[in-house]
């Protein structure tokens, strides 16, 4: 993630800031400029070409300060949300901002990596068949199953609650579970659906991840009945990745984003003096030469504070091949 600065007072900012805590300037996020920019008292920003932008209409609802082209309209991130909690669902609306924040983080990361994302609404330039949409649902109102189907990613807003998420993590014996992780994983399913096309890519994908035509429900049941196979650590990034080739790809994709984003953040804040991730010939070089020593250091720092490891995973050689493959599906603009 980029290290942002206030254009008025040069104070350090974060993507989530809607106001500079130093000088009090109201802020909006310009997706085209990849920058937090000052907005006037009416929430307007005029860019270098003279176009007038407006703070998203959902600022008070979800904390979104991304800029929208129309006054009173939604930004490009909020346009991707197809379903949200109803106005009378107090609990769902309480959890809604954290999910939207994670979604915005994902979109900025994808922009940085060079993956263009379009929605499904043709009225907003979307693609009904291949576009992306999010159903951010409240389990207060219905039973929610996190997943992806035909470009629609469903997220359970209850996962925004730390206590609930930690309880589920412990029940499933997972080393890591975050809202941003859910978005990255589910987007991995969408990415495979969109990017792994053509005989050459499909053949290589099957060589690495397995035959995706294997019955998903049967493999899901097997996974929960029997658990991961012995020695899974030698070929997979997580136990969930052993469940089905689709899940192996999505887990690998999520870790690709984990690694790329954390390395770029460390670089932006001066913790690493390296070129951008996209400048490396192979992503495996980022992993072995940069990520492994950095993650070890970050884990030790967390332990020094009495906290859990930042990255509680071991990357085996076959996983390196998988990471290389998913990274190679993007232009990695850097």
Coordinates of C-alpha atoms in Angstrom, one line a residue:
X1 CA 0.0 0.0 0.0
X2 CA 1.2 3.5 -0.9
X3 CA 2.4 5.9 1.7
X4 CA 0.1 8.9 1.3
X5 CA 0.7 12.5 2.3
X6 CA -1.5 15.5 2.8
X7 CA -1.1 17.9 -0.1
X8 CA -1.8 20.8 2.3
X9 CA 0.5 20.2 5.2
X10 CA 2.5 17.1 4.1
X11 CA 1.4 15.1 7.1
X12 CA 1.4 11.3 6.7
X13 CA -1.9 9.8 5.7
X14 CA -3.5 6.4 5.3
X15 CA -5.9 5.2 2.7
X16 CA -8.7 5.2 5.3
X17 CA -8.3 8.9 6.2
X18 CA -11.2 11.1 5.3
X19 CA -9.7 14.1 7.2
X20 CA -6.1 15.1 7.8
X21 CA -5.5 14.7 11.5
X22 CA -2.8 17.4 11.4
X23 CA -4.4 20.3 9.5
X24 CA -8.1 19.2 9.4
X25 CA -8.3 19.3 5.6
X26 CA -11.2 17.1 4.3
X27 CA -9.9 14.4 1.9
X28 CA -11.1 12.3 -1.0
X29 CA -9.4 9.4 -2.7
X30 CA -8.7 10.0 -6.4
X31 CA -8.5 6.5 -8.0
X32 CA -7.1 7.9 -11.2
X33 CA -4.3 9.8 -9.4
X34 CA -3.9 7.1 -6.7
X35 CA -3.8 9.8 -4.2
X36 CA -5.7 11.4 -1.3
X37 CA -6.6 14.9 -2.4
X38 CA -8.1 17.9 -0.6
X39 CA -11.8 18.6 -1.1
X40 CA -13.6 21.8 -0.4
X41 CA -16.4 22.5 2.0
X42 CA -18.9 21.0 -0.5
X43 CA -16.8 17.8 -1.0
X44 CA -15.6 18.8 -4.4
X45 CA -12.2 18.3 -6.0
X46 CA -11.1 19.8 -9.4
X47 CA -8.4 17.7 -11.1
X48 CA -5.6 19.0 -13.3
X49 CA -7.8 18.6 -16.4
X50 CA -10.6 20.7 -14.9
X51 CA -13.0 17.8 -14.2
X52 CA -15.0 18.3 -11.0
X53 CA -15.2 15.2 -8.7
X54 CA -17.4 14.7 -5.6
X55 CA -16.9 12.8 -2.4
X56 CA -18.9 9.5 -2.5
X57 CA -22.5 9.6 -1.3
X58 CA -21.7 6.8 1.1
X59 CA -19.3 8.7 3.2
X60 CA -21.6 8.6 6.3
X61 CA -22.9 5.1 5.6
X62 CA -19.6 3.2 5.1
X63 CA -16.8 5.8 5.6
X64 CA -16.1 5.9 1.9
X65 CA -14.4 9.1 0.7
X66 CA -13.6 8.0 -2.8
X67 CA -14.3 10.5 -5.5
X68 CA -17.4 10.1 -7.7
X69 CA -18.0 11.7 -11.1
X70 CA -21.5 12.9 -10.2
X71 CA -22.7 15.0 -7.2
X72 CA -24.7 12.8 -4.9
X73 CA -23.5 9.7 -6.7
X74 CA -21.4 6.6 -5.7
X75 CA -17.8 6.1 -6.5
X76 CA -16.4 3.2 -8.6
X77 CA -15.8 1.0 -5.5
X78 CA -19.3 1.4 -4.1
X79 CA -20.8 0.8 -7.6
X80 CA -19.5 -2.8 -7.3
X81 CA -21.6 -3.5 -4.2
X82 CA -24.8 -5.1 -5.4
X83 CA -26.3 -5.8 -2.1
X84 CA -25.9 -4.3 1.4
X85 CA -27.8 -4.6 4.7
X86 CA -31.2 -3.1 4.9
X87 CA -31.6 0.2 6.6
X88 CA -33.2 -1.3 9.7
X89 CA -30.5 -3.9 10.2
X90 CA -28.5 -2.1 12.9
X91 CA -26.0 -4.9 13.4
X92 CA -25.4 -5.4 9.7
X93 CA -24.9 -1.7 9.1
X94 CA -22.4 -1.6 12.0
X95 CA -20.3 -4.3 10.3
X96 CA -20.7 -2.9 6.8
X97 CA -17.9 -0.2 6.9
X98 CA -15.2 -2.7 7.7
X99 CA -16.1 -4.9 4.7
X100 CA -16.2 -1.9 2.4
X101 CA -12.9 -0.7 3.7
X102 CA -11.4 -4.2 2.9
X103 CA -12.9 -4.0 -0.6
X104 CA -11.4 -0.6 -1.3
X105 CA -8.0 -1.9 -0.1
X106 CA -8.3 -4.8 -2.5
X107 CA -9.2 -2.6 -5.4
X108 CA -6.3 -0.3 -4.9
X109 CA -4.0 -3.3 -4.8
X110 CA -5.4 -4.6 -8.0
X111 CA -5.0 -1.2 -9.6
X112 CA -1.4 -1.2 -8.6
X113 CA -0.9 -4.7 -10.1
X114 CA -2.5 -3.7 -13.3
X115 CA -5.7 -5.6 -13.2
X116 CA -8.7 -3.7 -14.5
X117 CA -11.9 -4.5 -12.7
X118 CA -15.3 -3.7 -14.1
X119 CA -18.7 -4.2 -12.6
X120 CA -21.8 -6.0 -14.0
X121 CA -24.1 -3.0 -14.5
X122 CA -24.0 -2.0 -18.2
X123 CA -25.4 1.4 -17.3
X124 CA -22.1 2.1 -15.5
X125 CA -19.8 0.6 -18.2
X126 CA -20.0 -2.9 -16.7
X127 CA -20.1 -6.3 -18.3
X128 CA -23.1 -8.4 -17.2
X129 CA -21.4 -11.7 -18.0
X130 CA -17.8 -11.2 -17.0
X131 CA -18.0 -8.2 -14.6
X132 CA -17.6 -8.3 -10.8
X133 CA -20.2 -7.6 -8.1
X134 CA -20.3 -8.0 -4.3
X135 CA -23.1 -9.1 -2.1
X136 CA -22.2 -7.9 1.4
X137 CA -24.8 -9.7 3.4
X138 CA -25.8 -9.7 7.1
X139 CA -26.2 -13.1 8.8
X140 CA -28.6 -11.3 11.1
X141 CA -31.1 -11.4 8.2
X142 CA -30.2 -14.7 6.5
X143 CA -27.8 -17.6 6.4
X144 CA -24.7 -16.4 4.5
X145 CA -22.2 -18.6 2.8
X146 CA -19.0 -16.8 1.7
X147 CA -18.2 -17.6 -1.9
X148 CA -17.9 -16.7 -5.5
X149 CA -20.2 -17.6 -8.4
X150 CA -20.2 -16.2 -11.9
X151 CA -18.5 -12.9 -10.9
X152 CA -20.6 -12.4 -7.7
X153 CA -18.6 -12.5 -4.5
X154 CA -20.6 -13.0 -1.3
X155 CA -19.2 -11.9 2.0
X156 CA -20.7 -12.5 5.5
X157 CA -20.6 -9.2 7.3
X158 CA -20.4 -11.0 10.7
X159 CA -16.7 -11.6 9.8
X160 CA -16.2 -7.9 10.5
X161 CA -16.7 -8.7 14.2
X162 CA -13.4 -9.7 15.8
X163 CA -14.9 -12.0 18.4
X164 CA -17.0 -13.9 15.9
X165 CA -14.1 -14.2 13.4
X166 CA -11.7 -15.4 16.0
X167 CA -14.2 -18.0 17.2
X168 CA -14.6 -19.4 13.7
X169 CA -10.9 -19.3 13.1
X170 CA -10.3 -21.4 16.2
X171 CA -13.1 -23.8 15.3
X172 CA -11.6 -24.4 11.9
X173 CA -8.0 -24.5 13.3
X174 CA -6.9 -21.8 10.8
X175 CA -3.7 -19.8 11.5
X176 CA -5.0 -16.7 9.8
X177 CA -8.5 -15.2 9.2
X178 CA -9.2 -11.6 8.3
X179 CA -11.9 -9.7 6.3
X180 CA -9.2 -8.6 3.8
X181 CA -8.1 -12.2 3.5
X182 CA -11.7 -13.2 2.6
X183 CA -11.8 -10.6 -0.2
X184 CA -8.5 -11.7 -1.6
X185 CA -9.4 -15.3 -1.5
X186 CA -12.8 -14.9 -3.2
X187 CA -11.4 -12.6 -5.8
X188 CA -8.9 -15.4 -6.5
X189 CA -11.9 -17.5 -7.7
X190 CA -13.0 -14.6 -9.9
X191 CA -9.4 -14.2 -11.2
X192 CA -9.1 -17.9 -12.2
X193 CA -12.5 -17.7 -13.9
X194 CA -11.4 -14.6 -15.9
X195 CA -7.7 -15.1 -16.4
X196 CA -7.1 -18.8 -16.8
X197 CA -8.3 -19.2 -20.4
X198 CA -6.9 -20.9 -23.4
X199 CA -5.4 -24.4 -23.7
X200 CA -1.9 -23.5 -22.7
X201 CA -2.9 -21.7 -19.4
X202 CA -5.5 -24.4 -18.6
X203 CA -3.0 -27.2 -19.1
X204 CA -0.4 -25.5 -16.9
X205 CA -3.0 -24.6 -14.2
X206 CA -4.0 -28.3 -14.0
X207 CA -0.4 -29.4 -13.8
X208 CA 0.1 -27.2 -10.7
X209 CA -3.3 -27.3 -9.0
X210 CA -5.0 -30.4 -10.2
X211 CA -8.1 -31.3 -12.3
X212 CA -10.7 -28.7 -11.5
X213 CA -13.5 -30.9 -12.9
X214 CA -13.4 -33.1 -9.8
X215 CA -16.7 -32.9 -8.0
X216 CA -16.6 -29.9 -5.7
X217 CA -19.2 -31.0 -3.1
X218 CA -17.7 -34.4 -2.8
X219 CA -14.3 -33.0 -2.2
X220 CA -15.7 -30.5 0.3
X221 CA -17.3 -33.3 2.3
X222 CA -14.1 -35.4 2.1
X223 CA -12.1 -32.4 3.4
X224 CA -14.4 -31.9 6.4
X225 CA -14.6 -35.6 7.1
X226 CA -11.0 -36.5 6.8
X227 CA -9.0 -33.3 6.9
X228 CA -5.9 -32.6 4.8
X229 CA -3.8 -35.5 3.5
X230 CA -0.6 -36.4 5.3
X231 CA 2.4 -34.3 4.2
X232 CA 0.2 -31.5 2.8
X233 CA 2.8 -28.9 3.9
X234 CA 5.1 -30.1 1.1
X235 CA 2.7 -29.0 -1.7
X236 CA 0.1 -26.6 -0.3
X237 CA 0.1 -23.2 1.4
X238 CA -2.7 -24.1 3.7
X239 CA -4.9 -27.0 4.7
X240 CA -7.9 -25.4 3.0
X241 CA -5.9 -25.4 -0.3
X242 CA -5.9 -29.2 -0.2
X243 CA -9.7 -29.3 -0.4
X244 CA -10.1 -28.8 -4.2
X245 CA -8.0 -27.3 -7.1
X246 CA -10.3 -24.3 -7.1
X247 CA -9.5 -23.6 -3.5
X248 CA -5.8 -24.2 -4.0
X249 CA -5.8 -21.6 -6.7
X250 CA -7.8 -19.1 -4.6
X251 CA -5.6 -19.6 -1.5
X252 CA -2.4 -19.2 -3.6
X253 CA -3.9 -16.0 -5.2
X254 CA -4.7 -14.6 -1.7
X255 CA -1.1 -15.3 -0.6
X256 CA 0.2 -13.6 -3.8
X257 CA -1.7 -10.5 -2.8
X258 CA -0.7 -10.8 0.9
X259 CA 3.0 -10.9 -0.1
X260 CA 2.9 -8.3 -2.9
X261 CA 1.0 -5.8 -0.9
X262 CA 3.1 -6.2 2.3
X263 CA 6.4 -5.9 0.4
X264 CA 5.2 -2.8 -1.4
X265 CA 4.0 -1.3 1.9
X266 CA 7.4 -2.0 3.5
X267 CA 9.1 -0.4 0.4
X268 CA 6.9 2.7 0.6
X269 CA 7.7 3.2 4.2
X270 CA 11.5 2.8 3.8
X271 CA 11.8 -0.6 5.4
X272 CA 13.1 -2.1 2.2
X273 CA 15.3 -0.5 -0.4
X274 CA 14.3 -2.5 -3.5
X275 CA 12.6 -2.0 -6.8
X276 CA 8.9 -2.4 -7.1
X277 CA 7.5 -5.9 -7.1
X278 CA 6.7 -5.6 -10.8
X279 CA 10.4 -5.0 -11.6
X280 CA 11.4 -8.5 -10.6
X281 CA 11.7 -11.1 -13.4
X282 CA 9.9 -13.7 -11.4
X283 CA 7.6 -13.4 -8.4
X284 CA 9.5 -16.3 -6.8
X285 CA 12.5 -14.0 -6.5
X286 CA 10.4 -11.6 -4.5
X287 CA 9.3 -14.5 -2.2
X288 CA 12.7 -16.1 -1.7
X289 CA 14.9 -12.9 -1.7
X290 CA 12.6 -10.4 0.0
X291 CA 9.5 -11.9 1.6
X292 CA 11.0 -14.8 3.5
X293 CA 13.5 -12.7 5.4
X294 CA 11.0 -9.8 5.8
X295 CA 8.2 -12.1 7.2
X296 CA 10.6 -13.7 9.6
X297 CA 11.6 -10.3 10.9
X298 CA 7.9 -9.2 11.1
X299 CA 7.0 -12.4 13.0
X300 CA 9.8 -11.8 15.5
X301 CA 8.7 -8.2 16.0
X302 CA 5.1 -9.3 16.7
X303 CA 6.4 -11.9 19.1
X304 CA 8.4 -9.2 20.9
X305 CA 5.0 -7.5 21.5
X306 CA 3.4 -10.7 22.7
X307 CA 1.3 -11.0 19.5
X308 CA 0.8 -13.8 17.0
X309 CA 2.9 -14.1 13.9
X310 CA 2.1 -11.8 11.0
X311 CA 2.6 -14.6 8.5
X312 CA 2.2 -18.1 10.1
X313 CA 2.9 -20.0 6.9
X314 CA 5.8 -21.9 5.3
X315 CA 6.2 -21.7 1.5
X316 CA 7.3 -25.1 0.0
X317 CA 9.0 -25.3 -3.4
X318 CA 5.8 -26.4 -5.2
X319 CA 4.0 -23.4 -3.7
X320 CA 6.6 -21.2 -5.3
X321 CA 5.7 -22.6 -8.7
X322 CA 2.0 -21.9 -8.0
X323 CA 2.8 -18.3 -6.8
X324 CA 4.8 -17.7 -10.0
X325 CA 1.9 -18.9 -12.1
X326 CA -0.8 -16.7 -10.5
X327 CA 1.6 -13.6 -10.5
X328 CA 2.3 -14.3 -14.2
X329 CA -1.4 -13.8 -15.0
X330 CA -1.1 -10.1 -14.3
X331 CA 1.0 -7.3 -15.9
X332 CA 2.4 -6.3 -12.5
X333 CA 2.6 -2.6 -13.4
X334 CA 4.3 -1.8 -10.0

